[in-house]
PDB file of N, CA and C in Angstrom:
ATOM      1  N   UNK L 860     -15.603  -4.188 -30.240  1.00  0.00           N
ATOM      2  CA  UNK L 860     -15.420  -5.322 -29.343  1.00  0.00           C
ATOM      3  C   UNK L 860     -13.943  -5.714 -29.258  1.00  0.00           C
ATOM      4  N   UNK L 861     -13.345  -5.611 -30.437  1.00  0.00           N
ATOM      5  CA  UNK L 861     -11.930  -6.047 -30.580  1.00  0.00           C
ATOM      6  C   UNK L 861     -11.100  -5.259 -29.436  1.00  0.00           C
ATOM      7  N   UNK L 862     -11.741  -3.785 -29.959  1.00  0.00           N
ATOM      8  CA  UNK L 862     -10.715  -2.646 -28.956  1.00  0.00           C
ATOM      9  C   UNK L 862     -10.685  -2.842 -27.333  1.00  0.00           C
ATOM     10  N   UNK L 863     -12.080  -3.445 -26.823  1.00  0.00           N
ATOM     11  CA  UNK L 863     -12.616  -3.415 -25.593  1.00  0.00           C
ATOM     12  C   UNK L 863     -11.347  -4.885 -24.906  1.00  0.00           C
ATOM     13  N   UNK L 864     -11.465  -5.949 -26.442  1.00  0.00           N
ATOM     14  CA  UNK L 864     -10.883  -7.001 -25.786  1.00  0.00           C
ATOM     15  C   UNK L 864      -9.214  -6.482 -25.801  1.00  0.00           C
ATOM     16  N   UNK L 865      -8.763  -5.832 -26.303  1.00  0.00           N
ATOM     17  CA  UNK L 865      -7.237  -5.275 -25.812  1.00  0.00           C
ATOM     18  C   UNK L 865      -7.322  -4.632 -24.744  1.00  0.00           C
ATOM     19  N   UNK L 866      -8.308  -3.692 -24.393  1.00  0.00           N
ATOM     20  CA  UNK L 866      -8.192  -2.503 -23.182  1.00  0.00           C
ATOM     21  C   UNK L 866      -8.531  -3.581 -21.946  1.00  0.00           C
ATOM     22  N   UNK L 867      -8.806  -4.784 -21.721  1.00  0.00           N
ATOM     23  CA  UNK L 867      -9.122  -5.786 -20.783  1.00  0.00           C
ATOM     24  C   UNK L 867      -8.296  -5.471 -19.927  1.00  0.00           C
ATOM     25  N   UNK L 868      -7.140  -5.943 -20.106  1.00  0.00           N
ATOM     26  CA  UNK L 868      -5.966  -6.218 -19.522  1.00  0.00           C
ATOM     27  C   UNK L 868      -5.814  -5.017 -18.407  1.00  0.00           C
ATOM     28  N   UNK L 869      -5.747  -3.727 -19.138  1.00  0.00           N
ATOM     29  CA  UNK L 869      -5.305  -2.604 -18.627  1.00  0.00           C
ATOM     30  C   UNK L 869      -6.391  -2.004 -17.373  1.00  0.00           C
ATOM     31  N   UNK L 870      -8.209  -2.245 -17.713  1.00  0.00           N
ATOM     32  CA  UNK L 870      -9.266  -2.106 -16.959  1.00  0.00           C
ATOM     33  C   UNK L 870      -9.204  -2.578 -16.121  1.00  0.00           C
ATOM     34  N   UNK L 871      -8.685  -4.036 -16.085  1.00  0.00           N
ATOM     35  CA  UNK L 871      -8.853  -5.192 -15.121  1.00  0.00           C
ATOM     36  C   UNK L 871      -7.590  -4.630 -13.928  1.00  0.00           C
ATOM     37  N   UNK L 872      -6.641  -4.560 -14.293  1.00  0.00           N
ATOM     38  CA  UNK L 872      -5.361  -3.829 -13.375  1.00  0.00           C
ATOM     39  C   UNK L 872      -5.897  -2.869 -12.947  1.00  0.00           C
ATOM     40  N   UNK L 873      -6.682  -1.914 -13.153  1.00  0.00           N
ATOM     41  CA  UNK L 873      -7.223  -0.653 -12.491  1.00  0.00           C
ATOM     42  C   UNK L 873      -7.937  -0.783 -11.675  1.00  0.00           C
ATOM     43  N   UNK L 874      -8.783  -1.613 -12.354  1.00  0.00           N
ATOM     44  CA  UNK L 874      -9.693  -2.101 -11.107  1.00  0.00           C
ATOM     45  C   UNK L 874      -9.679  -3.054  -9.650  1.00  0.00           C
ATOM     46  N   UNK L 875      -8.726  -3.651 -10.015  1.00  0.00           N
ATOM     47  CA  UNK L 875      -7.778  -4.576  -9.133  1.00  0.00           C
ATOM     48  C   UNK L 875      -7.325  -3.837  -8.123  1.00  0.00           C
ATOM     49  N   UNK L 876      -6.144  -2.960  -8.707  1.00  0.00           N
ATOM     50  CA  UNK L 876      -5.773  -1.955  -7.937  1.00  0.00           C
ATOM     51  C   UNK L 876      -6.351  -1.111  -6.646  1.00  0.00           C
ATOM     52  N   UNK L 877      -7.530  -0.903  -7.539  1.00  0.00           N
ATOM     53  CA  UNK L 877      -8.504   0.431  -6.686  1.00  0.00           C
ATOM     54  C   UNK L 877      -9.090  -0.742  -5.902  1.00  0.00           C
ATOM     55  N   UNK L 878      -9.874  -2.070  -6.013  1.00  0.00           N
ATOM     56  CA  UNK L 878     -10.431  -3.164  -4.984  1.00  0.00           C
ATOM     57  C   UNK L 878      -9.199  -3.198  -3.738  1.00  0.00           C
ATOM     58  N   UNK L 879      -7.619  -3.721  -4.295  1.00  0.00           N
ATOM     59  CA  UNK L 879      -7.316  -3.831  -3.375  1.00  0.00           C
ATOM     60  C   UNK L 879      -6.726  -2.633  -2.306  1.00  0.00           C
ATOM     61  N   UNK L 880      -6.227  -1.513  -2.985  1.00  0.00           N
ATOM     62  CA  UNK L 880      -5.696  -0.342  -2.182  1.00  0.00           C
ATOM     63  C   UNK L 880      -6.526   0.936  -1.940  1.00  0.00           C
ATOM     64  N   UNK L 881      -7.310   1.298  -2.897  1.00  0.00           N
ATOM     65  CA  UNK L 881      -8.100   2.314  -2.687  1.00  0.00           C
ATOM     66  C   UNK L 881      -9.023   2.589  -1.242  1.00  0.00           C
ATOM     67  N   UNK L 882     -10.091   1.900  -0.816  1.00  0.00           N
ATOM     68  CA  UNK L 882     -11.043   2.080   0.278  1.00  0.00           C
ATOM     69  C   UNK L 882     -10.213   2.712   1.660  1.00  0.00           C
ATOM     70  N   UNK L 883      -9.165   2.635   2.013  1.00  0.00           N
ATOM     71  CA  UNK L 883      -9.022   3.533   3.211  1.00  0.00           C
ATOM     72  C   UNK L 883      -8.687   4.794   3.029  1.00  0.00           C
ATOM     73  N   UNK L 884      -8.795   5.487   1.673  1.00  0.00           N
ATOM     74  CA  UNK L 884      -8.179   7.103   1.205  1.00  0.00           C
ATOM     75  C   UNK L 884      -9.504   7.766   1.635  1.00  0.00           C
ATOM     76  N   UNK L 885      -9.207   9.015   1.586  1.00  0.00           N
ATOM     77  CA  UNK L 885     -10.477   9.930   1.054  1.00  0.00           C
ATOM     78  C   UNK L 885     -10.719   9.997  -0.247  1.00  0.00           C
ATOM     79  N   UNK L 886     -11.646  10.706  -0.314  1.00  0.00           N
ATOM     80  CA  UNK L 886     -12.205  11.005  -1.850  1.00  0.00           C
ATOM     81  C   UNK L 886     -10.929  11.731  -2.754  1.00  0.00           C
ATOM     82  N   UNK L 887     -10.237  12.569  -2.324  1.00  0.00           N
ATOM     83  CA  UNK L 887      -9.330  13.633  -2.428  1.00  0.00           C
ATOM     84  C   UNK L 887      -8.643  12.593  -3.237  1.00  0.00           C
ATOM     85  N   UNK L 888      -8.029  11.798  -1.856  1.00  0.00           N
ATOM     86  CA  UNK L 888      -6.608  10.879  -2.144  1.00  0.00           C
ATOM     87  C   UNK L 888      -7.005   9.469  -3.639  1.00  0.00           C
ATOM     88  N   UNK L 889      -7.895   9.082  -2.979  1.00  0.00           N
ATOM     89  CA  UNK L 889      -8.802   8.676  -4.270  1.00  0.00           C
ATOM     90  C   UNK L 889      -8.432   8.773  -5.636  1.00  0.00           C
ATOM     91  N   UNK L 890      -9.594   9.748  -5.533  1.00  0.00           N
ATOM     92  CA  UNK L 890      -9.376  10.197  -7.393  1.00  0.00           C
ATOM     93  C   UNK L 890      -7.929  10.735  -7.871  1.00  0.00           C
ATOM     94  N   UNK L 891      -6.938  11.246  -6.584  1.00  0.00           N
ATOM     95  CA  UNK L 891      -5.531  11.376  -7.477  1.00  0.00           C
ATOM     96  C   UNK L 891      -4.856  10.007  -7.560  1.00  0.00           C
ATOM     97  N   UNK L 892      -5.081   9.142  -7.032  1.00  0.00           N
ATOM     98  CA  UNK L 892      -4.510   7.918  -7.165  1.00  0.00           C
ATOM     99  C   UNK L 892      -4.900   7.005  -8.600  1.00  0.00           C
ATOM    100  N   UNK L 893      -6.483   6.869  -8.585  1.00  0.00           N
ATOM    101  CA  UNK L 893      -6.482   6.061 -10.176  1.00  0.00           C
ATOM    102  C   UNK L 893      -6.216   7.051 -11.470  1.00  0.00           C
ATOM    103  N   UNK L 894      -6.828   8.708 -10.991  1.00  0.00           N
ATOM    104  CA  UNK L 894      -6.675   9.397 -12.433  1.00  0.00           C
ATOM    105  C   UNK L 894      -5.138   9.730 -12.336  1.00  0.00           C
ATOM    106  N   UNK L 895      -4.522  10.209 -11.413  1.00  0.00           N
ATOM    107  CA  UNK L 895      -3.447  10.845 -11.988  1.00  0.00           C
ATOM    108  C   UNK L 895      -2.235   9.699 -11.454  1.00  0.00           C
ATOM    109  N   UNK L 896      -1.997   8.624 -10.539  1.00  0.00           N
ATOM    110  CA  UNK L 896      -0.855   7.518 -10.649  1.00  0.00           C
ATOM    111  C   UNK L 896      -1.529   6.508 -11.314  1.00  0.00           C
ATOM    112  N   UNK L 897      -2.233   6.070 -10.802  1.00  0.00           N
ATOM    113  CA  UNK L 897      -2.161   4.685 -11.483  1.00  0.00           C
ATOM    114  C   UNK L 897      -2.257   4.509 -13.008  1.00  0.00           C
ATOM    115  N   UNK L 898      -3.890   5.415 -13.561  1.00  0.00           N
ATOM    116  CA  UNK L 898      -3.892   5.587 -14.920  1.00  0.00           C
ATOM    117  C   UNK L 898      -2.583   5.833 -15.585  1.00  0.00           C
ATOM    118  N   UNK L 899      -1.606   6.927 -15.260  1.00  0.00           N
ATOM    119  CA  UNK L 899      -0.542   7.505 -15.887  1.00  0.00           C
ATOM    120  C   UNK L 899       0.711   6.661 -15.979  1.00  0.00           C
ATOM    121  N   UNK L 900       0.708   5.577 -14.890  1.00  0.00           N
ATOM    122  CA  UNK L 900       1.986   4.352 -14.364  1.00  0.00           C
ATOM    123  C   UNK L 900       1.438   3.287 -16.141  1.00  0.00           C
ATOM    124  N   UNK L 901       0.048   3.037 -15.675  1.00  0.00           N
ATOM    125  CA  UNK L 901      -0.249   2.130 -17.009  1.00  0.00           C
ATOM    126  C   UNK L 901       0.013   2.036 -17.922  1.00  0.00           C
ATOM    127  N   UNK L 902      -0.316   3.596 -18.516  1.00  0.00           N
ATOM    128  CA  UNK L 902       0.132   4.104 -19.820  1.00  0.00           C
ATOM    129  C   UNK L 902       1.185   3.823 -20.037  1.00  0.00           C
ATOM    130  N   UNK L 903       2.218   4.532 -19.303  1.00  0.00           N
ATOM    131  CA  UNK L 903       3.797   4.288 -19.533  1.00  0.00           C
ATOM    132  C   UNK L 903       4.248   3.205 -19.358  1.00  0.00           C
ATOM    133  N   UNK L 904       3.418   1.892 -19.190  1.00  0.00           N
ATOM    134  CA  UNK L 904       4.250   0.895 -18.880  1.00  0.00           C
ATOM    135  C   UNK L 904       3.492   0.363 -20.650  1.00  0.00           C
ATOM    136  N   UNK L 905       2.981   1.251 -21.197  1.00  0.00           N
ATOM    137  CA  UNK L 905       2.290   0.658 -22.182  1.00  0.00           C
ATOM    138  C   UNK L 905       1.229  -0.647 -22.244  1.00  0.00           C
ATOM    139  N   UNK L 906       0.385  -1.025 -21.642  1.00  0.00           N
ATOM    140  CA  UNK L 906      -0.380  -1.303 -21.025  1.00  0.00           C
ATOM    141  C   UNK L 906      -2.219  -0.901 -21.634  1.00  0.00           C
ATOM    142  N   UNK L 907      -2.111  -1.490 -22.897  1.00  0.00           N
ATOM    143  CA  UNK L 907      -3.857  -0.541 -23.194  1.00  0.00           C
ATOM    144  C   UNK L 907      -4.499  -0.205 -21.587  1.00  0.00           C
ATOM    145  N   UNK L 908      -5.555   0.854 -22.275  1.00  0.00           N
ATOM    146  CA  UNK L 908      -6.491   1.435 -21.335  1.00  0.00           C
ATOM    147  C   UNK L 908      -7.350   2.051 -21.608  1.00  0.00           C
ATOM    148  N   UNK L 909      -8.847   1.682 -21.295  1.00  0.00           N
ATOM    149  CA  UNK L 909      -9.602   2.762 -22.362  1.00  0.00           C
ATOM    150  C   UNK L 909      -9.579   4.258 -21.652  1.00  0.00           C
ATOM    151  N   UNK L 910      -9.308   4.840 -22.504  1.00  0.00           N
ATOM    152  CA  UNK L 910      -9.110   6.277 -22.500  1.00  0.00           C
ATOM    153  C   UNK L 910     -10.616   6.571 -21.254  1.00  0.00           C
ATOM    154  N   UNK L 911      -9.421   7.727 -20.049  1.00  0.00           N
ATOM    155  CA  UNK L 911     -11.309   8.347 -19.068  1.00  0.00           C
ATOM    156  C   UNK L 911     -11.768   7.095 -18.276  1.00  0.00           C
ATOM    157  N   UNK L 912     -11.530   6.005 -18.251  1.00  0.00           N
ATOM    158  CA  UNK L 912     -12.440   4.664 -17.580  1.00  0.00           C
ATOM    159  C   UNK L 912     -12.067   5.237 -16.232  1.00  0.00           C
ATOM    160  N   UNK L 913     -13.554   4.784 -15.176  1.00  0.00           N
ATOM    161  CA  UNK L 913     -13.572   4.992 -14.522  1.00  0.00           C
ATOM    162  C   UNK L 913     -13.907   3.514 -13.737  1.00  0.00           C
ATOM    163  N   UNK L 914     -12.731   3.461 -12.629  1.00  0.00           N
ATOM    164  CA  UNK L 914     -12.762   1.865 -12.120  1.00  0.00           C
ATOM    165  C   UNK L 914     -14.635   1.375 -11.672  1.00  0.00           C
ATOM    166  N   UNK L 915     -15.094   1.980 -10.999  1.00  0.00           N
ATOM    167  CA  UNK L 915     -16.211   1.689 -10.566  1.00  0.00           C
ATOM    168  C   UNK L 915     -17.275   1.513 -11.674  1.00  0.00           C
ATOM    169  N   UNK L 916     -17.191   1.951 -12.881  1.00  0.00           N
ATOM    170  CA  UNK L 916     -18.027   1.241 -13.646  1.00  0.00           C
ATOM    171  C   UNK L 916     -17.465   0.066 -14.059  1.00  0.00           C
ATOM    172  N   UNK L 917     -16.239  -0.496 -14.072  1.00  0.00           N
ATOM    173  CA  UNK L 917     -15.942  -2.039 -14.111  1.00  0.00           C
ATOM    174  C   UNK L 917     -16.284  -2.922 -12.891  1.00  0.00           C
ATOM    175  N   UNK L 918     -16.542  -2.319 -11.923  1.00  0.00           N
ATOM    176  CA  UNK L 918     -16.615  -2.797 -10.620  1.00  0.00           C
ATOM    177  C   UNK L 918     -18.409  -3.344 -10.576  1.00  0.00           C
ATOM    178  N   UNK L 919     -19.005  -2.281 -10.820  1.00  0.00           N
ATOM    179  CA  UNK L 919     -20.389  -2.604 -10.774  1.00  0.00           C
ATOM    180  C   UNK L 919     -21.587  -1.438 -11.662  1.00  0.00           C
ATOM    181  N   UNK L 920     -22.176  -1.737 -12.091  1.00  0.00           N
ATOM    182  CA  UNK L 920     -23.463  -1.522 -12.945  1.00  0.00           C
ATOM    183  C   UNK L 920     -24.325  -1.105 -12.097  1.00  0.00           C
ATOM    184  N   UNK L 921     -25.130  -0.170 -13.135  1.00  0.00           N
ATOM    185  CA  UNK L 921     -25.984   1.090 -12.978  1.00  0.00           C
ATOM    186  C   UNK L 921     -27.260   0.116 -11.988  1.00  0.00           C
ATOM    187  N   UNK L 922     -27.352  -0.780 -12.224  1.00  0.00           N
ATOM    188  CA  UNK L 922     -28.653  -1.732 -11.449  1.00  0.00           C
ATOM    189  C   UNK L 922     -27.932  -1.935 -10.385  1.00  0.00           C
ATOM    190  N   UNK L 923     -26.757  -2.977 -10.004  1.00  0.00           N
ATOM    191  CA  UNK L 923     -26.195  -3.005  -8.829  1.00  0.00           C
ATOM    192  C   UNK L 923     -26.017  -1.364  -7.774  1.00  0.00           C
ATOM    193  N   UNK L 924     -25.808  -0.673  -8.312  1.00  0.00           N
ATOM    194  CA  UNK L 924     -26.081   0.638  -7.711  1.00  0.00           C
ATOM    195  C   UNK L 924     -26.957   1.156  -7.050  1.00  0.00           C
ATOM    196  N   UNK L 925     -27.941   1.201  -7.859  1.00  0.00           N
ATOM    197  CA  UNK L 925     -29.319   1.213  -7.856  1.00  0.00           C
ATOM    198  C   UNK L 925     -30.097   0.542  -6.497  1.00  0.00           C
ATOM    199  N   UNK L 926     -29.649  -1.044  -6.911  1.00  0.00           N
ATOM    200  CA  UNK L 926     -29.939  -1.800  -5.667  1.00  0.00           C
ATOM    201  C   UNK L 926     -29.363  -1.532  -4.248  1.00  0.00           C
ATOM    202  N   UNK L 927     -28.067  -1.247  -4.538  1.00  0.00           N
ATOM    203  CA  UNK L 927     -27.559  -0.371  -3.326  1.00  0.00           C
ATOM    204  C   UNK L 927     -28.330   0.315  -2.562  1.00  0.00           C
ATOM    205  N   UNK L 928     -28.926   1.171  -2.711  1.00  0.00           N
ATOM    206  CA  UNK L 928     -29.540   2.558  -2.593  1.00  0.00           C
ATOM    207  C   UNK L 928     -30.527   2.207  -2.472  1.00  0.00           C
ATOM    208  N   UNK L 929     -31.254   1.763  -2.823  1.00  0.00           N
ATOM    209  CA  UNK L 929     -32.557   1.058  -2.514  1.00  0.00           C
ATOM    210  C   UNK L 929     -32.769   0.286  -1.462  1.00  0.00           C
ATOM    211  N   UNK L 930     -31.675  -0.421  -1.134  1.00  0.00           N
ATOM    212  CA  UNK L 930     -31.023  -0.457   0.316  1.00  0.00           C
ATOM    213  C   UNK L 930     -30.974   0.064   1.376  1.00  0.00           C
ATOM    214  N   UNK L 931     -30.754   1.465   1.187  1.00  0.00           N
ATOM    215  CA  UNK L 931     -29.989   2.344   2.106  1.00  0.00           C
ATOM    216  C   UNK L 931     -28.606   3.023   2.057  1.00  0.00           C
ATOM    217  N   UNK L 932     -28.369   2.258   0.954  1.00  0.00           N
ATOM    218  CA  UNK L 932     -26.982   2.919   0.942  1.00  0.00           C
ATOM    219  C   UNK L 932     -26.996   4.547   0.488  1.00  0.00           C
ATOM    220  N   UNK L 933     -26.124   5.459   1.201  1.00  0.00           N
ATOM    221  CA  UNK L 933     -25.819   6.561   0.426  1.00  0.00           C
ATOM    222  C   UNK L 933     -25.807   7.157  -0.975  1.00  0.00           C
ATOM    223  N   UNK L 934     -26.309   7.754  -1.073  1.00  0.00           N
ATOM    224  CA  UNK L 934     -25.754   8.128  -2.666  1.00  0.00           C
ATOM    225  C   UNK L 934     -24.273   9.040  -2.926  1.00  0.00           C
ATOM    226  N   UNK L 935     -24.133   8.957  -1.910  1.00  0.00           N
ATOM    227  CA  UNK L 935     -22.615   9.836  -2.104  1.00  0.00           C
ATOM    228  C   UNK L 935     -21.298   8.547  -2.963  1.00  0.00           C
ATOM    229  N   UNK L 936     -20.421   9.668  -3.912  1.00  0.00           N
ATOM    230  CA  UNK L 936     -19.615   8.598  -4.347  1.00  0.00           C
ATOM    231  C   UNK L 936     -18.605   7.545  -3.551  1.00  0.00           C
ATOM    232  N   UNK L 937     -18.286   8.131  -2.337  1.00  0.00           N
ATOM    233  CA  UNK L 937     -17.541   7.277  -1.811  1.00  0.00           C
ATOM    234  C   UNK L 937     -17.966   6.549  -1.191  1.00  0.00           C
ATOM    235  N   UNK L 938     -19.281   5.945  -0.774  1.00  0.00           N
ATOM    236  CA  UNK L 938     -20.279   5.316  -0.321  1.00  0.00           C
ATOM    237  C   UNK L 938     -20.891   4.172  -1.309  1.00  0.00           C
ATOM    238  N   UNK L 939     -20.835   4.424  -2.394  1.00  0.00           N
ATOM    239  CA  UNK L 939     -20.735   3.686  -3.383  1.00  0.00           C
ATOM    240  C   UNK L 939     -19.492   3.037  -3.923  1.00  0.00           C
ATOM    241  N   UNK L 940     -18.485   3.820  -4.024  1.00  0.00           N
ATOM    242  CA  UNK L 940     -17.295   2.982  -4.655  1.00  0.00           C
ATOM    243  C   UNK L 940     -16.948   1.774  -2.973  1.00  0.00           C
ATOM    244  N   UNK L 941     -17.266   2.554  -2.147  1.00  0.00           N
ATOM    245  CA  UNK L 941     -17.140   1.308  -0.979  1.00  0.00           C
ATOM    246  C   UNK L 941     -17.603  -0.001  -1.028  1.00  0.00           C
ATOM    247  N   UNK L 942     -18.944   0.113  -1.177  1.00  0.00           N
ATOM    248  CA  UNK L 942     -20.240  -1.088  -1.695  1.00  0.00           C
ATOM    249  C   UNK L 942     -19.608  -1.412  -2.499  1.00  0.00           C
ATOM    250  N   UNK L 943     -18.874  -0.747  -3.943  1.00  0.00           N
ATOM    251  CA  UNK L 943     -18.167  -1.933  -4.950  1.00  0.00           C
ATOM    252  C   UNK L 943     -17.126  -2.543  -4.559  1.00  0.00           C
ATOM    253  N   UNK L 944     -16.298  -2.185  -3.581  1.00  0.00           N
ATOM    254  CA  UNK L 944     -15.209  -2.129  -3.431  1.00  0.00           C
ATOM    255  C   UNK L 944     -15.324  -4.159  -2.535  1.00  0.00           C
ATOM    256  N   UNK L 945     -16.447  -3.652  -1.064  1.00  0.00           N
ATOM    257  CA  UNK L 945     -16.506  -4.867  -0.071  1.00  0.00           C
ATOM    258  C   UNK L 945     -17.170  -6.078  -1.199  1.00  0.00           C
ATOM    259  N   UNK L 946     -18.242  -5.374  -2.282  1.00  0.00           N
ATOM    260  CA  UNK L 946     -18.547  -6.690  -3.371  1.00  0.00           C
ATOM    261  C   UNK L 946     -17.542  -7.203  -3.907  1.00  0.00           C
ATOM    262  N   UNK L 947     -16.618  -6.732  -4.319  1.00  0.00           N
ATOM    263  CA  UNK L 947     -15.681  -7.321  -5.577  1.00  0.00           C
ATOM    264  C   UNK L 947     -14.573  -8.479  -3.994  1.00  0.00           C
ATOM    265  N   UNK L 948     -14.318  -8.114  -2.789  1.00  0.00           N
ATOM    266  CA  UNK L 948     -13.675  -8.756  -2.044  1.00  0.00           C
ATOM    267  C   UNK L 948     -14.386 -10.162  -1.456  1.00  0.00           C
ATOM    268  N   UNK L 949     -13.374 -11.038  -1.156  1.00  0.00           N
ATOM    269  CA  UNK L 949     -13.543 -12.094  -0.845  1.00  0.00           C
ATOM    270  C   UNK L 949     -13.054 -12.281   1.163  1.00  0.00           C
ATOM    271  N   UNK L 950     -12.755 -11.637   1.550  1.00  0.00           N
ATOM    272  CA  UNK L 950     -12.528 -10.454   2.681  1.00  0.00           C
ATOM    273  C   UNK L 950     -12.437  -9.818   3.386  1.00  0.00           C
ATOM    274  N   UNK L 951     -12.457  -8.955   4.298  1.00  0.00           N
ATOM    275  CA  UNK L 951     -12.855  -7.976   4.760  1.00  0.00           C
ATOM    276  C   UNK L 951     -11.613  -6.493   4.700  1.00  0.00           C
ATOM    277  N   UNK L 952     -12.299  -6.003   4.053  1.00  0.00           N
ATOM    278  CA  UNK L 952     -11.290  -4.884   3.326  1.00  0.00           C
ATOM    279  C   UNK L 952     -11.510  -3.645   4.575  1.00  0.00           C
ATOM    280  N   UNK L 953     -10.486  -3.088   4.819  1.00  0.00           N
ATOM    281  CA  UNK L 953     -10.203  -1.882   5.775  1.00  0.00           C
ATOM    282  C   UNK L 953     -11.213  -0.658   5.032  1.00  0.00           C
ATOM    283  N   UNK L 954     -11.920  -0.195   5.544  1.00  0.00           N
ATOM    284  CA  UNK L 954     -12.637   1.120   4.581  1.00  0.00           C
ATOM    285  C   UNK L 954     -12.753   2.132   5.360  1.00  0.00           C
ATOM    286  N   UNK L 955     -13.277   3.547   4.697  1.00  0.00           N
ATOM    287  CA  UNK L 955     -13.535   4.715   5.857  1.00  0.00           C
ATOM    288  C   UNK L 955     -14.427   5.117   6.223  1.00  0.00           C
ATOM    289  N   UNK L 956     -14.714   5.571   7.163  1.00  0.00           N
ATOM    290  CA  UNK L 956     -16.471   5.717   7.243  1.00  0.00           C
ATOM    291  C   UNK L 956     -16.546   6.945   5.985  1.00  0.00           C
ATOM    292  N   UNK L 957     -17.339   7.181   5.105  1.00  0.00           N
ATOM    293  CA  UNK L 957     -17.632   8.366   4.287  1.00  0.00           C
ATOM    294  C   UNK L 957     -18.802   9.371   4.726  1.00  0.00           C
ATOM    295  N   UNK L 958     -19.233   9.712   5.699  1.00  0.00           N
ATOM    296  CA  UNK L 958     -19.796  10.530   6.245  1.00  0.00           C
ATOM    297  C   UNK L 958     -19.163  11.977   6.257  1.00  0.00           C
ATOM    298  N   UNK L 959     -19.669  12.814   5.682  1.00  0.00           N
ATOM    299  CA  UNK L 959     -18.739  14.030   5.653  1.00  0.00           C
ATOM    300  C   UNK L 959     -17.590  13.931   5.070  1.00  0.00           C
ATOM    301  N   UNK L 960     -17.253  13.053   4.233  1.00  0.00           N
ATOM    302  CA  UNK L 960     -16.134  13.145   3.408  1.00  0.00           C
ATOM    303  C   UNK L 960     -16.218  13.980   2.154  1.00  0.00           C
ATOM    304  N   UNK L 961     -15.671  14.658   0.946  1.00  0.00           N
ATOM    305  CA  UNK L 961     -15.706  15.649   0.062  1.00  0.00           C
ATOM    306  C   UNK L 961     -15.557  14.387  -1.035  1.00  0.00           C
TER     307      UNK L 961
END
């Protein structure tokens, strides 16, 4: 619990991040943005982080998902990190359609 409450800081910025800039990329542009800049900017700014986190499980839970989809929503990932993306906003966030996206 202790470790989780240091890595806060660093989760919470990731996830922030990906709410506010992520949704108009592709999948591609995406995943090089939190795994390989942003994660890697963190680190070096020294910045805990739990090691591998993946923003969308801070964003929303295996039930919120779930409910998604049960919905209608897609099961594709970028169809989902979208749904977390317009939840976590207060908003209306620019997004892409993910239809045929990789």
């Amino acid at each position: 619990l202790k470790d989780l409450q240091n890595k806060l800081i660093g989760n919470c910025l990731l996830s922030s991040a990906f709410v506010g800039y992520i949704s108009p990329f592709s999948m591609k542009h995406r995943i090089n943005l939190w795994k390989n800049v942003w994660t890697v900017d963190i680190g070096e700014k020294g910045i805990p982080l739990t090691k591998g986190i993946d923003p969308l499980t801070v964003l929303a839970t295996e039930a919120d998902i779930a409910g998604w989809q049960n919905e209608g929503l897609p099961s594709d990932r970028i169809s989902v990190e979208n749904a977390a993306v317009v939840t976590s906003c207060s908003r209306w966030p620019l997004m892409i359609d993910p239809q045929l996206q990789g």
